[in-house]
Tab-separated table of C-alpha atoms in Angstrom:
chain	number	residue	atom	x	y	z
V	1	UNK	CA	-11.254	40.950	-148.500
V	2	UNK	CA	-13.174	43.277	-145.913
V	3	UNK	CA	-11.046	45.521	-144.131
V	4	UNK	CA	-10.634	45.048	-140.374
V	5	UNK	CA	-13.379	48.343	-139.958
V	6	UNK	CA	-16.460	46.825	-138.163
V	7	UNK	CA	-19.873	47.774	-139.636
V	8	UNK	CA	-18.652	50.192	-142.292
V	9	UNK	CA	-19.252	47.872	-145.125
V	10	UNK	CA	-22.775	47.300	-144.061
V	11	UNK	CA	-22.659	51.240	-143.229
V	12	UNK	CA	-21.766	51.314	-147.156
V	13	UNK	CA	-23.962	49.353	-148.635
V	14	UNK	CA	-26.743	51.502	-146.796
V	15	UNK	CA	-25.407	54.669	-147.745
V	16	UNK	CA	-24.884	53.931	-151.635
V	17	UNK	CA	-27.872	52.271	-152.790
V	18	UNK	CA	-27.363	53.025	-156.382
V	19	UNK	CA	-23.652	51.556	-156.791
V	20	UNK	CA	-23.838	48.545	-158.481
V	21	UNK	CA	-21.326	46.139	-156.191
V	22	UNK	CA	-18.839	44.570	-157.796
V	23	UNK	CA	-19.195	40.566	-157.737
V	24	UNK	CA	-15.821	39.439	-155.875
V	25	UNK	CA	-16.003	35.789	-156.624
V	26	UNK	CA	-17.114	36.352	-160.247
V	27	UNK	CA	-14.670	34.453	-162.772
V	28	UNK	CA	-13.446	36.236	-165.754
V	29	UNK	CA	-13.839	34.077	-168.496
V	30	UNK	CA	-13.340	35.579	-172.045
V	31	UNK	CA	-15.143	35.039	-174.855
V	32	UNK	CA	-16.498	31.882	-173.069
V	33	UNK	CA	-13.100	30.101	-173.518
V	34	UNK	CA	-9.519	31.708	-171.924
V	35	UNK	CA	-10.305	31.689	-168.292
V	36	UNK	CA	-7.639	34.375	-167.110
V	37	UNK	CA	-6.330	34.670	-162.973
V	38	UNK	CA	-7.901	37.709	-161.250
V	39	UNK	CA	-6.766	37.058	-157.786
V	40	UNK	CA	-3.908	35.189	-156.750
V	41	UNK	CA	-1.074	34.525	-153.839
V	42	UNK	CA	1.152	37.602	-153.220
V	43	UNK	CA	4.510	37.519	-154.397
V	44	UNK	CA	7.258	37.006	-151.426
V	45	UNK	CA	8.397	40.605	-152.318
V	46	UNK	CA	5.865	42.190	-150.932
V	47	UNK	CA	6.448	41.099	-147.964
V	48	UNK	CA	3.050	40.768	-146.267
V	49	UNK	CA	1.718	43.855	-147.884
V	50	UNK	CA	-1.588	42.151	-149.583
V	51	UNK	CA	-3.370	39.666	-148.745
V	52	UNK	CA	-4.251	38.800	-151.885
V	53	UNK	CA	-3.465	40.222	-155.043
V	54	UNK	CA	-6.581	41.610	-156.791
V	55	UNK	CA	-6.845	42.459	-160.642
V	56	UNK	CA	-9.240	45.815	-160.583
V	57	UNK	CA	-11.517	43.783	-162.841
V	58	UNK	CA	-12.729	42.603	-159.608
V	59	UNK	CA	-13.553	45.893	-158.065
V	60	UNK	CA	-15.196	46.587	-161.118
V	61	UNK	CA	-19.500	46.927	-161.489
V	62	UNK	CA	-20.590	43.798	-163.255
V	63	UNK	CA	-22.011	46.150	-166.184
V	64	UNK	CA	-18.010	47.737	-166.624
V	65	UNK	CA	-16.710	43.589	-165.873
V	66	UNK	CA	-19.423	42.025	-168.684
V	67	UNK	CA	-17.894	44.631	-171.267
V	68	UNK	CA	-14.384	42.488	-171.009
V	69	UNK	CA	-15.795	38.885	-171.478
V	70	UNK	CA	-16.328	39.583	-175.100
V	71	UNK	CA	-13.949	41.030	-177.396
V	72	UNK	CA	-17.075	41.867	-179.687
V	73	UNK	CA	-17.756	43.999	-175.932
V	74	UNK	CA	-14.953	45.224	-175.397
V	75	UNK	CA	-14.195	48.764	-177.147
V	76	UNK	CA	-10.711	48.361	-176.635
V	77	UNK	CA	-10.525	45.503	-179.302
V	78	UNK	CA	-11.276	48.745	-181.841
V	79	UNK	CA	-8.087	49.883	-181.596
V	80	UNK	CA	-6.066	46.605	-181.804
V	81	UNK	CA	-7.620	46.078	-185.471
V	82	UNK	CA	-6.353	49.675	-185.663
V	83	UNK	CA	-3.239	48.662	-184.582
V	84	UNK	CA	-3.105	45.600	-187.541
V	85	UNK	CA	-3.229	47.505	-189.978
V	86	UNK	CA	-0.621	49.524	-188.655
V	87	UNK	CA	1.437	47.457	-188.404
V	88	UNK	CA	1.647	46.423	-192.162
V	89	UNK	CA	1.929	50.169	-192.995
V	90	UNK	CA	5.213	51.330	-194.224
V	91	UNK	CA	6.994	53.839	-192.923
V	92	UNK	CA	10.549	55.589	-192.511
V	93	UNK	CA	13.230	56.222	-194.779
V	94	UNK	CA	14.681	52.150	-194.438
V	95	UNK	CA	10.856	51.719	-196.142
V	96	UNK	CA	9.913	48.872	-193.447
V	97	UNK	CA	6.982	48.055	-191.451
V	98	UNK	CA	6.858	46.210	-188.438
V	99	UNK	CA	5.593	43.534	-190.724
V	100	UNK	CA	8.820	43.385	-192.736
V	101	UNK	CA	11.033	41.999	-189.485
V	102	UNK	CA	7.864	40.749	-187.972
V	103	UNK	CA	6.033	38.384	-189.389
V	104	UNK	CA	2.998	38.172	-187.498
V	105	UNK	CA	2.119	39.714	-184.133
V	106	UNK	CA	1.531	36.765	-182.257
V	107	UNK	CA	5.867	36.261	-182.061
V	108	UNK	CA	5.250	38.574	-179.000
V	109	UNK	CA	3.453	36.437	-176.998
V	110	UNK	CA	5.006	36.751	-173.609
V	111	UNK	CA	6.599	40.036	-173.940
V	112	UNK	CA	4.243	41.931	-172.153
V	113	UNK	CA	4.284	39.603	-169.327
V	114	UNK	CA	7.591	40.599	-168.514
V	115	UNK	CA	7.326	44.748	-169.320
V	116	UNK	CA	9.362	46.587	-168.022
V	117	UNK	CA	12.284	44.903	-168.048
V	118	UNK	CA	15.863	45.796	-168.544
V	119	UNK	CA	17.986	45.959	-171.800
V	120	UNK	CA	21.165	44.733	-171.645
V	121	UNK	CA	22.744	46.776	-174.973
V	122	UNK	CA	20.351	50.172	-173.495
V	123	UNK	CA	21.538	49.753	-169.812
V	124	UNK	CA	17.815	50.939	-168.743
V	125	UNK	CA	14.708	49.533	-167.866
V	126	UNK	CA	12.676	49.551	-170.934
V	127	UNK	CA	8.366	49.814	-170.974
V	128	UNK	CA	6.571	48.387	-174.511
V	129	UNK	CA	6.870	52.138	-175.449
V	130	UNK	CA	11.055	51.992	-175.555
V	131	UNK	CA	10.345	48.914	-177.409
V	132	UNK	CA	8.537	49.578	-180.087
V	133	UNK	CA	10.426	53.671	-180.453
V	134	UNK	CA	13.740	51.358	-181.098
V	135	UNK	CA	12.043	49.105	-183.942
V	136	UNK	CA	10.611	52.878	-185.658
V	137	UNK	CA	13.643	54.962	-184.671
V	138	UNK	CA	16.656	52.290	-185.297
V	139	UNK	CA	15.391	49.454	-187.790
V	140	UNK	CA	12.382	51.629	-189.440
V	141	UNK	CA	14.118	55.323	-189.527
V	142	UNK	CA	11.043	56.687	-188.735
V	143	UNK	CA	9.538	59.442	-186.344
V	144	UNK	CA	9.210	58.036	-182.928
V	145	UNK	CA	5.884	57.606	-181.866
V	146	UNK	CA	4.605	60.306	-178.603
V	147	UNK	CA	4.036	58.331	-175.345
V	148	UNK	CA	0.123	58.989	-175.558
V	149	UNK	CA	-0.074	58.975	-179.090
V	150	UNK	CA	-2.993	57.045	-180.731
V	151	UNK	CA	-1.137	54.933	-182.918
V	152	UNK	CA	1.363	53.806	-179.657
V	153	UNK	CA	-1.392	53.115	-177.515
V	154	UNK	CA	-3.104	51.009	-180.451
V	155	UNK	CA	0.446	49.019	-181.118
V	156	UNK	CA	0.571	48.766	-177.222
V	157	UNK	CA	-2.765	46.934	-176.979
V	158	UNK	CA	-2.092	44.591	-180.153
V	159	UNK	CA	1.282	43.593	-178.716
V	160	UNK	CA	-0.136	43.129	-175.152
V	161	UNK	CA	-3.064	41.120	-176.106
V	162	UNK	CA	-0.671	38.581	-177.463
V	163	UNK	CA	0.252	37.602	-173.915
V	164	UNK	CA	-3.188	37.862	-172.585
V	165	UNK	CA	-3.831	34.841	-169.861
V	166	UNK	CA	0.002	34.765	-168.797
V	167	UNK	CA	0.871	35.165	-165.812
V	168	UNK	CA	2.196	38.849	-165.437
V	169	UNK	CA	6.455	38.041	-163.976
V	170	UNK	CA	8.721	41.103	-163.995
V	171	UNK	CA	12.264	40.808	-162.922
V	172	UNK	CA	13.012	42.779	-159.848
V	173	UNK	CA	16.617	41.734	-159.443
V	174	UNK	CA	19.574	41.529	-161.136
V	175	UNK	CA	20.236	45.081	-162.933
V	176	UNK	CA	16.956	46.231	-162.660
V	177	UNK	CA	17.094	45.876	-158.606
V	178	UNK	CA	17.704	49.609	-158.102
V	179	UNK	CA	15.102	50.922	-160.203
V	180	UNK	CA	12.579	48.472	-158.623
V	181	UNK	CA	14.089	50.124	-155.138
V	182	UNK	CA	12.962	53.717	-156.870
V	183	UNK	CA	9.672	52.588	-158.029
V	184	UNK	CA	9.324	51.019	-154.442
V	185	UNK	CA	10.453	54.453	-152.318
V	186	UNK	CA	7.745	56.579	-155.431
V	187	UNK	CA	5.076	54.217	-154.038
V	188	UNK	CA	5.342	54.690	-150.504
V	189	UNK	CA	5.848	59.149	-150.746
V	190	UNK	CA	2.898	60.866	-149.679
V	191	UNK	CA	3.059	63.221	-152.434
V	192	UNK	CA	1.166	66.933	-152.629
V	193	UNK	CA	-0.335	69.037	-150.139
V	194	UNK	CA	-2.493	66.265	-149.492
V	195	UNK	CA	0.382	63.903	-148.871
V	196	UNK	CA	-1.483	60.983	-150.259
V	197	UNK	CA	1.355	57.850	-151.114
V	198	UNK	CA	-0.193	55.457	-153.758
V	199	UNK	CA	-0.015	53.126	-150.466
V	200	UNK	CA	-2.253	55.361	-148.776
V	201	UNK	CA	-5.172	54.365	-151.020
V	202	UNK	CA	-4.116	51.175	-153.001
V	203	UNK	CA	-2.629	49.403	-150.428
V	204	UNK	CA	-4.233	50.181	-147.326
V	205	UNK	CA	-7.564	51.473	-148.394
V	206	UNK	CA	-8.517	48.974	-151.147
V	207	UNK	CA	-12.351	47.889	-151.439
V	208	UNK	CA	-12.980	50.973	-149.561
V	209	UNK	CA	-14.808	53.932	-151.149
V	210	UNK	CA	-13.727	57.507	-151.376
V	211	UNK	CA	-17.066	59.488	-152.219
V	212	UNK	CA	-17.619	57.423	-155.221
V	213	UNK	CA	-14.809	55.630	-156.269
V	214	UNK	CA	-14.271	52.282	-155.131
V	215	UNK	CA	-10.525	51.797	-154.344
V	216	UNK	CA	-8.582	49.278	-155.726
V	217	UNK	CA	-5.188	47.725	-156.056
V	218	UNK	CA	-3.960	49.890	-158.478
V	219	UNK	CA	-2.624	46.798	-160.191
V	220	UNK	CA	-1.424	47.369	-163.962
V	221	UNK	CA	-1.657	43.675	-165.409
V	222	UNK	CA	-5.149	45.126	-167.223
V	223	UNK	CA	-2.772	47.843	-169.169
V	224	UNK	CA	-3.082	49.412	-171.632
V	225	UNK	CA	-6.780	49.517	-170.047
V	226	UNK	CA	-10.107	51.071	-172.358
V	227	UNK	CA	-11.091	53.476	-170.131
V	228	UNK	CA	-14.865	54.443	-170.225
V	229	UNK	CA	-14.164	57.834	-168.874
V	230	UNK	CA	-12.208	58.411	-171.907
V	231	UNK	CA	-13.581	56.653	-174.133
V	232	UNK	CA	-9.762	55.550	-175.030
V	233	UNK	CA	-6.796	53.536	-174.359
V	234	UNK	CA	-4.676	54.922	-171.638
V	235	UNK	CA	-1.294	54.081	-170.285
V	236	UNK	CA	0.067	53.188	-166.537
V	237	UNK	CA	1.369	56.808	-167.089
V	238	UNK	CA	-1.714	58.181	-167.724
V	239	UNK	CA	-3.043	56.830	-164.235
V	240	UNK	CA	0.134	57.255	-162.533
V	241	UNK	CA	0.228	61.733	-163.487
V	242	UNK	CA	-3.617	61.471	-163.050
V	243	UNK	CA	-3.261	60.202	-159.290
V	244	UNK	CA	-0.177	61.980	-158.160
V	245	UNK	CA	-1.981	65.246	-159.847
V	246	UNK	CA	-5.040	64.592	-157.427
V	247	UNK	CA	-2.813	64.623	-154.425
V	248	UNK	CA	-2.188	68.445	-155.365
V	249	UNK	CA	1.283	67.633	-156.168
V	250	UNK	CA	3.871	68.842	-159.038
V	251	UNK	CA	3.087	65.114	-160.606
V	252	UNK	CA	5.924	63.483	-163.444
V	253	UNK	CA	5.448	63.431	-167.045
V	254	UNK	CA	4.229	60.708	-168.555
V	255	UNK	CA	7.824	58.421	-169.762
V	256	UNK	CA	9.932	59.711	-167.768
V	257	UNK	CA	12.720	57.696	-165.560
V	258	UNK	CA	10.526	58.245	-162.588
V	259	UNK	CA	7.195	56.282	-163.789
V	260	UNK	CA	9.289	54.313	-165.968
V	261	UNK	CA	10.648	53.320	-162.298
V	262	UNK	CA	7.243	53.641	-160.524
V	263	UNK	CA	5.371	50.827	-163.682
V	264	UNK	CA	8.236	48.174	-162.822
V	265	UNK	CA	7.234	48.368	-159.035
V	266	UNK	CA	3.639	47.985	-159.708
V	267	UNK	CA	3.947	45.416	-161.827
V	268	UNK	CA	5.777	43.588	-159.166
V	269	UNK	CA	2.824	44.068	-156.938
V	270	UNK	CA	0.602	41.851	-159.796
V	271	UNK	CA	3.081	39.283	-160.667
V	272	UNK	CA	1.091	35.884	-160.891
V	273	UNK	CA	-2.670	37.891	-162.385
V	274	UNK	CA	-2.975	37.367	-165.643
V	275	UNK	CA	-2.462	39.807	-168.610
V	276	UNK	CA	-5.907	41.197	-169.411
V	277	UNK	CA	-5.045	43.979	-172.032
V	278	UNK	CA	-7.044	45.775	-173.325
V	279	UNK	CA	-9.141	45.235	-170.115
V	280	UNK	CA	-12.065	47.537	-169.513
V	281	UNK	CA	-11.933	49.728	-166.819
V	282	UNK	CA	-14.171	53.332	-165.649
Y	1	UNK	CA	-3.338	96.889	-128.415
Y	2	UNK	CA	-2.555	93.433	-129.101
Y	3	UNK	CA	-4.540	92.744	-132.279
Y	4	UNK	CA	-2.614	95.640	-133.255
Y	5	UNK	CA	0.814	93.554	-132.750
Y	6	UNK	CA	-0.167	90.099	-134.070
Y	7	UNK	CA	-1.478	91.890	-137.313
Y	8	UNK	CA	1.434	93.570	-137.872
Y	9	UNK	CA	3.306	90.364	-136.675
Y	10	UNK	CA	1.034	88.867	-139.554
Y	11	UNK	CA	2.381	91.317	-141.742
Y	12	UNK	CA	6.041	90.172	-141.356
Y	13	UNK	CA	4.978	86.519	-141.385
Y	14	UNK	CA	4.088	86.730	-144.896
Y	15	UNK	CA	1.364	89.239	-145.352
Y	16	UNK	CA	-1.028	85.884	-145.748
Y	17	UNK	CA	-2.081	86.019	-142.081
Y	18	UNK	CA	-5.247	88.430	-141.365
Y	19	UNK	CA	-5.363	90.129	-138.045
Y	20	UNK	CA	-6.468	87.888	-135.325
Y	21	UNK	CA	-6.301	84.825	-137.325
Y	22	UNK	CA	-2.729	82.430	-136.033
Y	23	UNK	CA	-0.695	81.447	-138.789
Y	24	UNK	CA	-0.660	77.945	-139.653
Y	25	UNK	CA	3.098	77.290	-138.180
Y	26	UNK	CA	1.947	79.257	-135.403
Y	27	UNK	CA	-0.455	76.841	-133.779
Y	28	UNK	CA	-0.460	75.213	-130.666
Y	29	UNK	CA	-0.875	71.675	-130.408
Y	30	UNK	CA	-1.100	69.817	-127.267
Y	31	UNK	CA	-1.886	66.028	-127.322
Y	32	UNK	CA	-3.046	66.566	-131.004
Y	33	UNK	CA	-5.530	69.186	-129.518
Y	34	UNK	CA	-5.877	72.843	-130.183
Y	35	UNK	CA	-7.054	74.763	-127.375
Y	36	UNK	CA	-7.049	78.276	-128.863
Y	37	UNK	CA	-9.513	79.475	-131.559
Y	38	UNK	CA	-8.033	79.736	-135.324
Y	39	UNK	CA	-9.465	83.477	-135.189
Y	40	UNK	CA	-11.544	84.410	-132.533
Y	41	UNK	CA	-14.465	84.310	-134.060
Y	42	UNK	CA	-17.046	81.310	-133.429
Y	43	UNK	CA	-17.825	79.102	-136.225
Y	44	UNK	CA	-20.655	79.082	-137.905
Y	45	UNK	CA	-21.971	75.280	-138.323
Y	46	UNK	CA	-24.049	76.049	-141.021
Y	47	UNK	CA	-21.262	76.720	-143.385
Y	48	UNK	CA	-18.986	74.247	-141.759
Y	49	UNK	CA	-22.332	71.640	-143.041
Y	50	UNK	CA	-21.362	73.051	-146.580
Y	51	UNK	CA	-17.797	72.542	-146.343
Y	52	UNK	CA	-18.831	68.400	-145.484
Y	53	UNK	CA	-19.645	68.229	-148.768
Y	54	UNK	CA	-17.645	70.404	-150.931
Y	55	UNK	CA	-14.584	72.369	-152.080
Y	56	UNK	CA	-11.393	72.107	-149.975
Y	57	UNK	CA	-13.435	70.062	-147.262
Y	58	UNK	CA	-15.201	67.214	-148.422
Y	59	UNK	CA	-15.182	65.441	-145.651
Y	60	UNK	CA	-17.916	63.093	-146.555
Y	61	UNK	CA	-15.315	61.709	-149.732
Y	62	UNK	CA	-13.940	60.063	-146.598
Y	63	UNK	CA	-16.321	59.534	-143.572
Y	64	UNK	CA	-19.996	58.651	-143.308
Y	65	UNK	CA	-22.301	61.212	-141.142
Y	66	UNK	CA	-25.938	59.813	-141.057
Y	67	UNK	CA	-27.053	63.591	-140.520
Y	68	UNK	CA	-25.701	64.374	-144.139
Y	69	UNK	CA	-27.752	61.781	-145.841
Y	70	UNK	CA	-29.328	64.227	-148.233
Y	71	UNK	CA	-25.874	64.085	-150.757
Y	72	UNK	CA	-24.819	61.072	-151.950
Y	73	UNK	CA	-21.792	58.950	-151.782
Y	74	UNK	CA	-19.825	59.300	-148.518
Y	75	UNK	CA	-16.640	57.550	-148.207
Y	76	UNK	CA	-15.449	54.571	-145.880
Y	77	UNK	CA	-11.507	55.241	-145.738
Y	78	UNK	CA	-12.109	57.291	-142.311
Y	79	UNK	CA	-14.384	56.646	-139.123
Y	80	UNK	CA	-18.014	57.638	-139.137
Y	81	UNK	CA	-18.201	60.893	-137.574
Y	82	UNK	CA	-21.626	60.481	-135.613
Y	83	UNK	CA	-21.214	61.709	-132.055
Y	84	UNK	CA	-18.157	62.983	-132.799
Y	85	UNK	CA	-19.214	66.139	-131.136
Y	86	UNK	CA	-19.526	63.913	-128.009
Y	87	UNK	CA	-16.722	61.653	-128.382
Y	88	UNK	CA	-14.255	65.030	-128.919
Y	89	UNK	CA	-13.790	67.994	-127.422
Y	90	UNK	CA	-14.035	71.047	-129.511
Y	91	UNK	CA	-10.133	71.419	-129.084
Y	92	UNK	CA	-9.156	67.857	-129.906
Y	93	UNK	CA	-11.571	68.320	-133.561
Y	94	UNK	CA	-9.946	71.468	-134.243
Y	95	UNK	CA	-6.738	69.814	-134.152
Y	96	UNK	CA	-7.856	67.078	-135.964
Y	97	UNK	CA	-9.114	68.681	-138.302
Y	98	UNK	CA	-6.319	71.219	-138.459
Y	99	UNK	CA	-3.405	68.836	-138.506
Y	100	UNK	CA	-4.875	65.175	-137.791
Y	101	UNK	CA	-1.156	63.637	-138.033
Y	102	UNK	CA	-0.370	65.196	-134.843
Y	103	UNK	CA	-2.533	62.831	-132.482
Y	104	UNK	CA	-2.863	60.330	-135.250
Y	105	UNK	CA	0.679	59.499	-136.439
Y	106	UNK	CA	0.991	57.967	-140.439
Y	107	UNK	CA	-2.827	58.865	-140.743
Y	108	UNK	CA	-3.887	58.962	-144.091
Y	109	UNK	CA	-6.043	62.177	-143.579
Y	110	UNK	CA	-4.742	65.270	-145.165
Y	111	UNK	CA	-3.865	68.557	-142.825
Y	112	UNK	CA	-6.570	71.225	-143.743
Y	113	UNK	CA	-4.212	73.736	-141.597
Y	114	UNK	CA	-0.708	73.410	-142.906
Y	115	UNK	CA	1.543	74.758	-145.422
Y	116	UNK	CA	4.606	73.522	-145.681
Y	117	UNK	CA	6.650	70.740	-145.456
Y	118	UNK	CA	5.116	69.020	-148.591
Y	119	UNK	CA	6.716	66.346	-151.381
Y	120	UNK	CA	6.483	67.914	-155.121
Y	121	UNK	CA	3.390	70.408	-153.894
Y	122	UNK	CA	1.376	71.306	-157.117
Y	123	UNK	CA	-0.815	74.221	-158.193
Y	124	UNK	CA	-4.213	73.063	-156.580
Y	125	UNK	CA	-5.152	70.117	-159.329
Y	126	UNK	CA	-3.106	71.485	-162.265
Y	127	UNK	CA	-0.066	68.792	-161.824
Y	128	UNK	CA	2.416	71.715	-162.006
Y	129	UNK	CA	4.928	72.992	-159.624
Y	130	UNK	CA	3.301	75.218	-156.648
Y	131	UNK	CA	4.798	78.734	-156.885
Y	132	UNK	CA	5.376	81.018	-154.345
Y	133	UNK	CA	3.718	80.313	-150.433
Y	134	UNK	CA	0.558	77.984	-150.491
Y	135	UNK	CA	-2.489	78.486	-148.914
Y	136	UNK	CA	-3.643	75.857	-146.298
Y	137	UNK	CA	-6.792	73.522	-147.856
Y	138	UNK	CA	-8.904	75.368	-145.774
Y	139	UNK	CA	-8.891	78.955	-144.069
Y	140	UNK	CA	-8.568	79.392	-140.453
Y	141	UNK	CA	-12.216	80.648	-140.607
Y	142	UNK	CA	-13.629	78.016	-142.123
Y	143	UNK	CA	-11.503	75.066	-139.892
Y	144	UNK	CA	-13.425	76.833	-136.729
Y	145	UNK	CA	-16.796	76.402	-139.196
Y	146	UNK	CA	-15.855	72.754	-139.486
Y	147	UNK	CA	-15.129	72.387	-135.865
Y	148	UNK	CA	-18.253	74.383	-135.132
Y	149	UNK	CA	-20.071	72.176	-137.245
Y	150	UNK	CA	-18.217	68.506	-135.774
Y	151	UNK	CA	-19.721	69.794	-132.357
Y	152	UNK	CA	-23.521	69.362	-133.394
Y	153	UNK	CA	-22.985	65.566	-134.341
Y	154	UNK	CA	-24.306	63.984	-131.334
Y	155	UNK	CA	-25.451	60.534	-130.217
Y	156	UNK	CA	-29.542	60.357	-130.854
């Protein structure tokens, strides 16, 4: 997947001796067994906008790639037993835990596969987040969990892993056509005083390096992703206010109806990779 | 007599002009080149070599220069910039480099002299609303060190 820019990968690999190049043909193969899809046909959506669709796993160092071939590697696996036990805990006034409706976690296989998608009784697109507020607000009568709050990115992961190796397929039409169309128009506004679009880099520039940071696809099938920088879980949100933020623009909060609009489009992008959360990402 | 009139021209712009200096919206672009000096006073290469590497300029996040070897990292979204002090005039860099969508249209490089007509512009890096005029990524001084520095890259 070289870009059409004669000589500057060679030009690269000069100037950056001591970046560790990602392996492009490496196969990610977890725990020696589930063999998951990290590059695949792009959807007809996307109308001739990749060439191929890319999980960042492959952009990855093989050092940052080895960590997610072994859930005994792979810190994000941490917070998913985290999450287990949360998810027995009770809590609320209706004196439930996700365990009293739910009997075991793995009923969700497939859910994430299809996040975000839209709610018929809500009338909204709804992320894993809306999901699992309803279950503590409505059925639990507890406090909703915050966005970026420990124990939502730790239900987040245990949920998502129970899809892991499916093939990511969001819905773009139907009811949730005009928030796709929203998500599509955030992706392609050069935002900020640097009027960077999330095309600008992720579409266009991908496998190309900016100082240090080797672009990628910005695809979201890895989410929520253990991020070395931070030593945590983080959300599409996270990344989404972290990037606009860079392009010294007045960025969007994280869960509001503009990223909620912004993570169905860029799931579209990955539709056919394979779930990897938690993947491990720097 | 007319330094006196553009600075107090400045003055009525915005007060964010200094004398001598044209205004961001005030420059002249032909073909995507500027012929005029930002200020009037030559750059100075030296700090224009700084600005490659850091702060508002960075240059190097995006293009290679083989002369700048001694800091690490330099980016491959933009063209190597060897020669460019033969392959451009010293107008056609300084309009690159002040507005580079003018003779490149849908580029992805950013406009180090502009200030307006920005999506959602933020505080610098703080993700919150700009307030009040902003200040162009780099001062009309330190464009024309840029520039001044863009001419010295020639081919061995």
């Amino acid at each position: 997947m070289k870009k059409p820019i004669a000589g500057l990968a060679l030009a690269a690999a000069l100037a950056l001796p001591s970046v560790a190049v990602a392996d492009e043909d490496a196969k990610l193969i977890i725990n020696g067994e589930i063999e998951l899809v990290t590059e695949t046909e792009p959807a007809a959506h996307l109308d001739g906008a990749l060439r191929s669709v890319r999980s960042g796993w492959t952009f990855r160092t093989t050092e940052t790639q080895a960590l997610q071939m072994d859930d005994f590697d792979n810190p994000g696996m941490i917070f998913v037993d985290q999450a287990l036990d949360s998810f027995e805990t009770v809590d609320g006034a209706a004196g439930k835990s996700c365990a009293s409706c739910h009997e075991d976690p793995a009923e969700f296989e497939g859910l994430r596969a299809q996040l975000p998608k839209y709610n018929e009784e809500a009338g909204e697109v709804w992320t894993m987040e809306m999901y699992v507020n309803n279950c503590r607000t409505e059925r639990m009568e507890a406090e909703a969990w915050g966005w970026k709050s420990q124990p939502m990115l730790n239900m987040n992961a245990l949920i998502s892993l129970q899809s892991r190796g499916m093939p990511v397929n969001v819905a773009i039409d139907g009811p949730a056509q005009s928030v796709w169309e929203q998500g599509k128009e955030m992706y392609y506004t050069r935002y900020g005083q640097l009027e960077l679009s999330c095309a600008n880099c992720h579409e266009d520039n991908y496998d190309n390096y900016i100082r240090a940071d080797h672009l990628s696809q910005g695809q979201t099938n890895g989410f929520p992703v253990y991020r070395l920088k931070q030593a945590n879980l983080i959300t599409q949100h996270n990344r989404f206010r972290g990037c606009i933020r860079d392009t010294r623009a007045h960025t969007f909060a994280e869960g509001s109806p503009e990223f909620v609009a912004l993570e169905l489009y860029v799931a579209s992008r990955g539709n056919g990779l394979s779930v990897e959360a938690p993947s491990v990402r720097n | 007599m007319k330094y006196l009139t553009t600075a107090i021209a400045a003055l009525f712009v915005g007060g964010a002009a200094l004398a001598g200096q044209i205004a961001p919206s005030d420059v002249v672009f032909e073909d995507g080149a500027v012929a005029q000096s930002l200020t009037g006073v030559a750059g100075d290469p030296e700090n224009g070599k700084v600005l490659m590497n850091k702060g508002a300029g960075n240059c190097i996040a995006c293009h290679e220069v083989t002369a700048l070897q001694e800091w690490p990292f330099h980016g491959e979204v933009g063209p190597i910039l060897d020669g460019a002090g033969e392959r451009w005039s010293e107008a056609e860099l300084r309009g690159i480099v002040s507005n580079a969508k003018v003779m490149f249209e849908g580029t992805i490089m950013p406009s180090f002299y502009k200030n307006t007509g920005y999506t959602r512009p933020g505080d610098a890096y703080t993700g919150k609303a700009a307030e009040g005029e902003l200040a162009p990524l780099l001062t009309a001084q330190e464009v024309e060190d840029v520039v001044a520095y863009l001419m010295t890259l020639k081919y061995e």
